PDB file of C-alpha atoms in Angstrom:
ATOM      1  CA  ASP M   1      23.252 105.192 -19.709  1.00  0.00           C
ATOM      2  CA  GLN M   2      26.274 102.999 -19.922  1.00  0.00           C
ATOM      3  CA  GLN M   3      29.402 104.824 -19.024  1.00  0.00           C
ATOM      4  CA  VAL M   4      31.864 102.166 -19.883  1.00  0.00           C
ATOM      5  CA  LYS M   5      31.249 100.497 -23.127  1.00  0.00           C
ATOM      6  CA  GLN M   6      32.882  97.279 -24.645  1.00  0.00           C
ATOM      7  CA  ASN M   7      31.456  97.213 -28.088  1.00  0.00           C
ATOM      8  CA  SER M   8      32.867  93.959 -29.345  1.00  0.00           C
ATOM      9  CA  PRO M   9      31.104  91.103 -27.314  1.00  0.00           C
ATOM     10  CA  SER M  10      33.561  88.597 -28.621  1.00  0.00           C
ATOM     11  CA  LEU M  11      36.756  88.186 -30.508  1.00  0.00           C
ATOM     12  CA  SER M  12      38.765  85.286 -31.951  1.00  0.00           C
ATOM     13  CA  VAL M  13      42.462  85.357 -32.287  1.00  0.00           C
ATOM     14  CA  GLN M  14      45.103  82.714 -33.470  1.00  0.00           C
ATOM     15  CA  GLU M  15      47.659  81.739 -30.866  1.00  0.00           C
ATOM     16  CA  GLY M  16      50.806  83.617 -31.103  1.00  0.00           C
ATOM     17  CA  ARG M  17      49.242  86.646 -32.401  1.00  0.00           C
ATOM     18  CA  ILE M  18      48.144  90.013 -30.662  1.00  0.00           C
ATOM     19  CA  SER M  19      44.682  90.414 -29.119  1.00  0.00           C
ATOM     20  CA  ILE M  20      43.484  93.743 -28.860  1.00  0.00           C
ATOM     21  CA  LEU M  21      40.309  94.446 -26.649  1.00  0.00           C
ATOM     22  CA  ASN M  22      38.865  97.805 -26.659  1.00  0.00           C
ATOM     23  CA  CYS M  23      36.850 100.069 -24.027  1.00  0.00           C
ATOM     24  CA  ASP M  24      35.243 103.443 -24.332  1.00  0.00           C
ATOM     25  CA  TYR M  25      33.902 105.575 -21.621  1.00  0.00           C
ATOM     26  CA  THR M  26      31.888 108.706 -21.487  1.00  0.00           C
ATOM     27  CA  ASN M  27      32.562 110.060 -17.915  1.00  0.00           C
ATOM     28  CA  SER M  28      35.554 112.465 -17.838  1.00  0.00           C
ATOM     29  CA  MET M  29      35.839 112.317 -14.272  1.00  0.00           C
ATOM     30  CA  PHE M  30      37.001 108.672 -14.580  1.00  0.00           C
ATOM     31  CA  ASP M  31      40.687 108.539 -13.351  1.00  0.00           C
ATOM     32  CA  TYR M  32      41.758 104.956 -12.899  1.00  0.00           C
ATOM     33  CA  PHE M  33      40.938 102.245 -15.217  1.00  0.00           C
ATOM     34  CA  LEU M  34      41.205  98.420 -14.521  1.00  0.00           C
ATOM     35  CA  TRP M  35      41.025  95.135 -16.605  1.00  0.00           C
ATOM     36  CA  TYR M  36      39.576  92.030 -15.214  1.00  0.00           C
ATOM     37  CA  LYS M  37      39.789  88.644 -16.782  1.00  0.00           C
ATOM     38  CA  LYS M  38      36.971  85.975 -15.959  1.00  0.00           C
ATOM     39  CA  TYR M  39      36.783  82.325 -16.496  1.00  0.00           C
ATOM     40  CA  PRO M  40      33.711  80.358 -16.359  1.00  0.00           C
ATOM     41  CA  ALA M  41      32.679  79.371 -12.870  1.00  0.00           C
ATOM     42  CA  GLU M  42      35.055  81.867 -11.431  1.00  0.00           C
ATOM     43  CA  GLY M  43      35.062  85.420 -10.229  1.00  0.00           C
ATOM     44  CA  PRO M  44      36.750  88.321 -12.137  1.00  0.00           C
ATOM     45  CA  THR M  45      40.590  88.247 -11.510  1.00  0.00           C
ATOM     46  CA  PHE M  46      42.452  91.622 -11.650  1.00  0.00           C
ATOM     47  CA  LEU M  47      44.782  91.851 -14.585  1.00  0.00           C
ATOM     48  CA  ILE M  48      46.168  95.233 -15.029  1.00  0.00           C
ATOM     49  CA  SER M  49      45.317  98.936 -14.440  1.00  0.00           C
ATOM     50  CA  ILE M  50      46.197 102.358 -15.407  1.00  0.00           C
ATOM     51  CA  SER M  51      46.017 105.798 -13.855  1.00  0.00           C
ATOM     52  CA  SER M  52      44.925 108.567 -15.918  1.00  0.00           C
ATOM     53  CA  ILE M  53      48.130 110.316 -15.531  1.00  0.00           C
ATOM     54  CA  LYS M  54      49.751 107.776 -17.618  1.00  0.00           C
ATOM     55  CA  ASP M  55      49.122 106.461 -21.347  1.00  0.00           C
ATOM     56  CA  LYS M  56      50.592 103.007 -20.966  1.00  0.00           C
ATOM     57  CA  ASN M  57      51.191 100.596 -18.527  1.00  0.00           C
ATOM     58  CA  GLU M  58      52.740  97.127 -19.303  1.00  0.00           C
ATOM     59  CA  ASP M  59      53.065  93.834 -17.362  1.00  0.00           C
ATOM     60  CA  GLY M  60      54.580  91.001 -19.207  1.00  0.00           C
ATOM     61  CA  ARG M  61      52.589  90.123 -22.198  1.00  0.00           C
ATOM     62  CA  PHE M  62      49.791  92.610 -21.250  1.00  0.00           C
ATOM     63  CA  THR M  63      49.858  96.270 -22.146  1.00  0.00           C
ATOM     64  CA  VAL M  64      46.923  98.840 -21.400  1.00  0.00           C
ATOM     65  CA  PHE M  65      47.016 101.922 -23.378  1.00  0.00           C
ATOM     66  CA  LEU M  66      44.970 104.919 -22.549  1.00  0.00           C
ATOM     67  CA  ASN M  67      43.906 107.815 -24.866  1.00  0.00           C
ATOM     68  CA  LYS M  68      42.148 110.361 -22.569  1.00  0.00           C
ATOM     69  CA  SER M  69      41.150 112.700 -25.481  1.00  0.00           C
ATOM     70  CA  ALA M  70      39.262 109.941 -26.967  1.00  0.00           C
ATOM     71  CA  LYS M  71      38.081 108.428 -23.933  1.00  0.00           C
ATOM     72  CA  HIS M  72      39.432 105.041 -24.998  1.00  0.00           C
ATOM     73  CA  LEU M  73      41.582 102.379 -23.540  1.00  0.00           C
ATOM     74  CA  SER M  74      42.588  99.090 -24.998  1.00  0.00           C
ATOM     75  CA  LEU M  75      44.306  95.934 -23.541  1.00  0.00           C
ATOM     76  CA  HIS M  76      46.893  94.142 -25.724  1.00  0.00           C
ATOM     77  CA  ILE M  77      47.832  90.592 -25.214  1.00  0.00           C
ATOM     78  CA  VAL M  78      50.907  89.544 -27.092  1.00  0.00           C
ATOM     79  CA  PRO M  79      51.610  86.876 -27.798  1.00  0.00           C
ATOM     80  CA  SER M  80      48.118  85.457 -27.364  1.00  0.00           C
ATOM     81  CA  GLN M  81      47.811  82.046 -25.625  1.00  0.00           C
ATOM     82  CA  PRO M  82      45.113  79.516 -25.338  1.00  0.00           C
ATOM     83  CA  GLY M  83      44.974  80.142 -21.575  1.00  0.00           C
ATOM     84  CA  ASP M  84      44.117  83.633 -22.262  1.00  0.00           C
ATOM     85  CA  SER M  85      40.675  82.583 -23.385  1.00  0.00           C
ATOM     86  CA  ALA M  86      38.190  84.161 -21.145  1.00  0.00           C
ATOM     87  CA  VAL M  87      35.981  87.025 -20.753  1.00  0.00           C
ATOM     88  CA  TYR M  88      37.754  90.580 -20.273  1.00  0.00           C
ATOM     89  CA  PHE M  89      35.904  93.140 -18.388  1.00  0.00           C
ATOM     90  CA  CYS M  90      36.994  96.929 -18.523  1.00  0.00           C
ATOM     91  CA  ALA M  91      36.321  98.873 -15.264  1.00  0.00           C
ATOM     92  CA  ALA M  92      36.753 102.547 -14.515  1.00  0.00           C
ATOM     93  CA  ARG M  93      36.924 104.562 -11.416  1.00  0.00           C
ATOM     94  CA  ASN M  94      36.171 108.118 -10.200  1.00  0.00           C
ATOM     95  CA  THR M  95      38.377 109.114  -7.410  1.00  0.00           C
ATOM     96  CA  GLY M  96      35.457 111.342  -5.921  1.00  0.00           C
ATOM     97  CA  THR M  97      33.374 108.021  -5.439  1.00  0.00           C
ATOM     98  CA  ALA M  98      36.390 105.790  -4.973  1.00  0.00           C
ATOM     99  CA  SER M  99      34.244 102.760  -3.848  1.00  0.00           C
ATOM    100  CA  LYS M 100      32.533 102.521  -7.166  1.00  0.00           C
ATOM    101  CA  LEU M 101      33.842 100.677 -10.168  1.00  0.00           C
ATOM    102  CA  THR M 102      31.857 100.986 -13.192  1.00  0.00           C
ATOM    103  CA  PHE M 103      32.088  97.901 -15.467  1.00  0.00           C
ATOM    104  CA  GLY M 104      31.615  97.178 -19.269  1.00  0.00           C
ATOM    105  CA  THR M 105      29.676  94.231 -20.553  1.00  0.00           C
ATOM    106  CA  GLY M 106      32.654  92.230 -21.237  1.00  0.00           C
ATOM    107  CA  THR M 107      34.424  90.797 -24.392  1.00  0.00           C
ATOM    108  CA  ARG M 108      34.768  87.212 -24.936  1.00  0.00           C
ATOM    109  CA  LEU M 109      38.314  86.331 -26.146  1.00  0.00           C
ATOM    110  CA  GLN M 110      38.944  83.072 -27.755  1.00  0.00           C
ATOM    111  CA  VAL M 111      42.490  82.013 -28.534  1.00  0.00           C
ATOM    112  CA  THR M 112      42.620  79.326 -31.282  1.00  0.00           C
ATOM    113  CA  LEU M 113      45.309  76.978 -32.075  1.00  0.00           C
TER     114      LEU M 113
ATOM    115  CA  GLU L   1      42.331  79.616   2.345  1.00  0.00           C
ATOM    116  CA  THR L   2      43.461  82.582   0.620  1.00  0.00           C
ATOM    117  CA  GLY L   3      41.703  85.507  -1.300  1.00  0.00           C
ATOM    118  CA  VAL L   4      38.181  85.831  -1.290  1.00  0.00           C
ATOM    119  CA  THR L   5      35.835  82.928  -0.781  1.00  0.00           C
ATOM    120  CA  GLN L   6      31.889  82.627  -1.191  1.00  0.00           C
ATOM    121  CA  THR L   7      29.352  79.993  -0.134  1.00  0.00           C
ATOM    122  CA  PRO L   8      27.332  78.409  -1.473  1.00  0.00           C
ATOM    123  CA  ARG L   9      28.655  78.521  -4.961  1.00  0.00           C
ATOM    124  CA  HIS L  10      25.077  77.423  -6.153  1.00  0.00           C
ATOM    125  CA  LEU L  11      21.773  78.013  -4.634  1.00  0.00           C
ATOM    126  CA  VAL L  12      18.173  77.222  -5.783  1.00  0.00           C
ATOM    127  CA  MET L  13      15.564  78.855  -3.735  1.00  0.00           C
ATOM    128  CA  GLY L  14      11.655  79.380  -3.782  1.00  0.00           C
ATOM    129  CA  MET L  15      10.205  82.640  -3.731  1.00  0.00           C
ATOM    130  CA  THR L  16       9.162  82.224  -0.028  1.00  0.00           C
ATOM    131  CA  ASN L  17      12.525  81.259   1.232  1.00  0.00           C
ATOM    132  CA  LYS L  18      14.879  82.792   3.433  1.00  0.00           C
ATOM    133  CA  LYS L  19      18.591  82.081   2.486  1.00  0.00           C
ATOM    134  CA  SER L  20      21.994  83.687   3.210  1.00  0.00           C
ATOM    135  CA  LEU L  21      25.056  84.080   1.075  1.00  0.00           C
ATOM    136  CA  LYS L  22      28.370  84.258   2.893  1.00  0.00           C
ATOM    137  CA  CYS L  23      31.658  86.022   1.902  1.00  0.00           C
ATOM    138  CA  GLU L  24      35.145  85.794   3.508  1.00  0.00           C
ATOM    139  CA  GLN L  25      38.220  87.667   2.680  1.00  0.00           C
ATOM    140  CA  HIS L  26      41.670  86.763   3.789  1.00  0.00           C
ATOM    141  CA  LEU L  27      43.485  89.630   2.253  1.00  0.00           C
ATOM    142  CA  GLY L  28      43.334  91.973   5.461  1.00  0.00           C
ATOM    143  CA  HIS L  29      41.177  94.417   3.665  1.00  0.00           C
ATOM    144  CA  ASN L  30      38.852  96.837   5.239  1.00  0.00           C
ATOM    145  CA  ALA L  31      36.341  97.326   2.417  1.00  0.00           C
ATOM    146  CA  MET L  32      33.894  94.608   1.233  1.00  0.00           C
ATOM    147  CA  TYR L  33      31.256  94.725  -1.659  1.00  0.00           C
ATOM    148  CA  TRP L  34      28.379  92.889  -3.098  1.00  0.00           C
ATOM    149  CA  TYR L  35      27.956  92.950  -6.801  1.00  0.00           C
ATOM    150  CA  LYS L  36      25.230  91.375  -9.030  1.00  0.00           C
ATOM    151  CA  GLN L  37      25.789  90.054 -12.652  1.00  0.00           C
ATOM    152  CA  SER L  38      22.796  89.329 -14.656  1.00  0.00           C
ATOM    153  CA  ALA L  39      23.245  87.836 -18.218  1.00  0.00           C
ATOM    154  CA  LYS L  40      24.387  90.257 -20.762  1.00  0.00           C
ATOM    155  CA  LYS L  41      24.610  92.951 -18.294  1.00  0.00           C
ATOM    156  CA  PRO L  42      27.479  94.835 -16.565  1.00  0.00           C
ATOM    157  CA  LEU L  43      28.178  93.988 -13.101  1.00  0.00           C
ATOM    158  CA  GLU L  44      25.949  96.031 -10.897  1.00  0.00           C
ATOM    159  CA  LEU L  45      27.233  97.231  -7.452  1.00  0.00           C
ATOM    160  CA  MET L  46      24.848  96.629  -4.669  1.00  0.00           C
ATOM    161  CA  PHE L  47      26.459  97.539  -1.304  1.00  0.00           C
ATOM    162  CA  VAL L  48      29.623  98.764  -0.092  1.00  0.00           C
ATOM    163  CA  TYR L  49      31.055  98.268   3.508  1.00  0.00           C
ATOM    164  CA  ASN L  50      34.091 100.012   4.642  1.00  0.00           C
ATOM    165  CA  PHE L  51      35.465  99.416   8.184  1.00  0.00           C
ATOM    166  CA  LYS L  52      32.210  97.397   8.821  1.00  0.00           C
ATOM    167  CA  GLU L  53      30.088 100.488   8.159  1.00  0.00           C
ATOM    168  CA  GLN L  54      27.653 100.596   5.247  1.00  0.00           C
ATOM    169  CA  THR L  55      28.805 103.281   2.862  1.00  0.00           C
ATOM    170  CA  GLU L  56      26.728 102.774  -0.238  1.00  0.00           C
ATOM    171  CA  ASN L  57      23.431 101.089  -0.905  1.00  0.00           C
ATOM    172  CA  ASN L  58      22.839 101.315  -4.624  1.00  0.00           C
ATOM    173  CA  SER L  59      18.989 101.499  -4.640  1.00  0.00           C
ATOM    174  CA  VAL L  60      18.650  97.652  -3.804  1.00  0.00           C
ATOM    175  CA  PRO L  61      15.280  96.365  -2.940  1.00  0.00           C
ATOM    176  CA  SER L  62      14.861  95.590   0.824  1.00  0.00           C
ATOM    177  CA  ARG L  63      14.536  91.888   0.028  1.00  0.00           C
ATOM    178  CA  PHE L  64      18.152  91.960   0.021  1.00  0.00           C
ATOM    179  CA  SER L  65      19.711  92.673   3.400  1.00  0.00           C
ATOM    180  CA  PRO L  66      23.382  92.804   3.918  1.00  0.00           C
ATOM    181  CA  GLU L  67      25.266  92.225   6.978  1.00  0.00           C
ATOM    182  CA  CYS L  68      29.055  93.031   7.916  1.00  0.00           C
ATOM    183  CA  PRO L  69      29.945  91.744  11.372  1.00  0.00           C
ATOM    184  CA  ASN L  70      33.503  92.375  10.929  1.00  0.00           C
ATOM    185  CA  SER L  71      36.060  93.533   8.079  1.00  0.00           C
ATOM    186  CA  SER L  72      36.523  90.040   7.083  1.00  0.00           C
ATOM    187  CA  HIS L  73      32.969  88.685   6.651  1.00  0.00           C
ATOM    188  CA  LEU L  74      30.136  89.839   4.732  1.00  0.00           C
ATOM    189  CA  PHE L  75      26.697  88.108   4.409  1.00  0.00           C
ATOM    190  CA  LEU L  76      23.914  88.885   1.985  1.00  0.00           C
ATOM    191  CA  HIS L  77      20.408  87.690   3.492  1.00  0.00           C
ATOM    192  CA  LEU L  78      17.698  86.984   0.979  1.00  0.00           C
ATOM    193  CA  HIS L  79      13.950  86.783   1.565  1.00  0.00           C
ATOM    194  CA  THR L  80      10.943  86.788  -0.708  1.00  0.00           C
ATOM    195  CA  LEU L  81      13.012  87.093  -3.826  1.00  0.00           C
ATOM    196  CA  GLN L  82      11.645  87.272  -7.360  1.00  0.00           C
ATOM    197  CA  PRO L  83      12.675  85.091 -10.378  1.00  0.00           C
ATOM    198  CA  GLU L  84      14.304  88.305 -11.938  1.00  0.00           C
ATOM    199  CA  ASP L  85      16.794  88.036  -8.891  1.00  0.00           C
ATOM    200  CA  SER L  86      18.247  85.082 -10.445  1.00  0.00           C
ATOM    201  CA  ALA L  87      21.952  86.235 -11.315  1.00  0.00           C
ATOM    202  CA  LEU L  88      25.320  85.508 -10.219  1.00  0.00           C
ATOM    203  CA  TYR L  89      26.087  87.368  -6.938  1.00  0.00           C
ATOM    204  CA  LEU L  90      29.854  88.536  -6.484  1.00  0.00           C
ATOM    205  CA  CYS L  91      31.577  89.547  -3.378  1.00  0.00           C
ATOM    206  CA  ALA L  92      34.712  91.715  -3.597  1.00  0.00           C
ATOM    207  CA  SER L  93      37.117  93.474  -1.173  1.00  0.00           C
ATOM    208  CA  SER L  94      39.821  96.214  -1.364  1.00  0.00           C
ATOM    209  CA  GLN L  95      42.117  97.963   0.981  1.00  0.00           C
ATOM    210  CA  ASP L  96      39.507 100.480   1.786  1.00  0.00           C
ATOM    211  CA  THR L  97      37.322 102.935  -0.186  1.00  0.00           C
ATOM    212  CA  SER L  98      39.653 106.065   0.590  1.00  0.00           C
ATOM    213  CA  GLY L  99      40.691 106.141  -3.198  1.00  0.00           C
ATOM    214  CA  GLY L 100      44.316 106.413  -2.114  1.00  0.00           C
ATOM    215  CA  ALA L 101      47.044 104.401  -3.559  1.00  0.00           C
ATOM    216  CA  GLY L 102      46.425 100.778  -3.084  1.00  0.00           C
ATOM    217  CA  SER L 103      42.782 101.026  -2.691  1.00  0.00           C
ATOM    218  CA  GLU L 104      41.778 101.094  -6.346  1.00  0.00           C
ATOM    219  CA  THR L 105      41.762  97.370  -6.775  1.00  0.00           C
ATOM    220  CA  GLN L 106      38.976  95.237  -5.943  1.00  0.00           C
ATOM    221  CA  TYR L 107      39.494  91.449  -5.626  1.00  0.00           C
ATOM    222  CA  PHE L 108      36.357  89.202  -6.343  1.00  0.00           C
ATOM    223  CA  GLY L 109      35.407  85.833  -5.025  1.00  0.00           C
ATOM    224  CA  PRO L 110      34.134  83.020  -7.371  1.00  0.00           C
ATOM    225  CA  GLY L 111      30.397  84.055  -6.973  1.00  0.00           C
ATOM    226  CA  THR L 112      27.184  82.366  -5.898  1.00  0.00           C
ATOM    227  CA  ARG L 113      25.038  81.530  -8.842  1.00  0.00           C
ATOM    228  CA  LEU L 114      21.356  81.834  -7.412  1.00  0.00           C
ATOM    229  CA  LEU L 115      18.314  80.534  -9.088  1.00  0.00           C
ATOM    230  CA  VAL L 116      15.059  81.687  -7.823  1.00  0.00           C
ATOM    231  CA  LEU L 117      11.982  79.475  -8.799  1.00  0.00           C
TER     232      LEU L 117
END
């Protein structure tokens, strides 16, 4: 049973527009969420995170929104740039099992010129 | 060297070979992790070490044997692997596994792409 789901395997967005990547989770015990970006032949790179006590966290062009009642989070990238083209993974953590991050399957973002 | 490094980056081995993957972190962290990423699947946690002690083994077959001699180094010893073990093996580190502030984020190495023939 996949507890973290990224239902869109791929997304194509024009440069300068907003990219919205979505993630849904089923475990109500998750209290911390992270987004990672992965380029080919590299490991995942931490991008931005949010605690369950917040509903928004912003860092430059990247904003993560958390809707706890819907068990949904999203990553907004605006404006999108060609260098943002990568696979984006959503991950979640339950403080009770603090060492364990549960990952989604990833969404491949392609930013076109 | 900064961050988390892994060697080798690519490895091809036969089912009867013995090989080891190496991971080193230069972040001053106390927790280290091995993950497996197979095609079209989420990252799967394999092992966790905190202050050199193994704290989690996620039902990993015994043909994978981890070793953590100190907080900066982590090995994964491989023997008699199967073709289905072919995957990207990622090492990660974090401050620790306490769950406290600052320990939430794991930092990953570039991975070792393993092919078992």
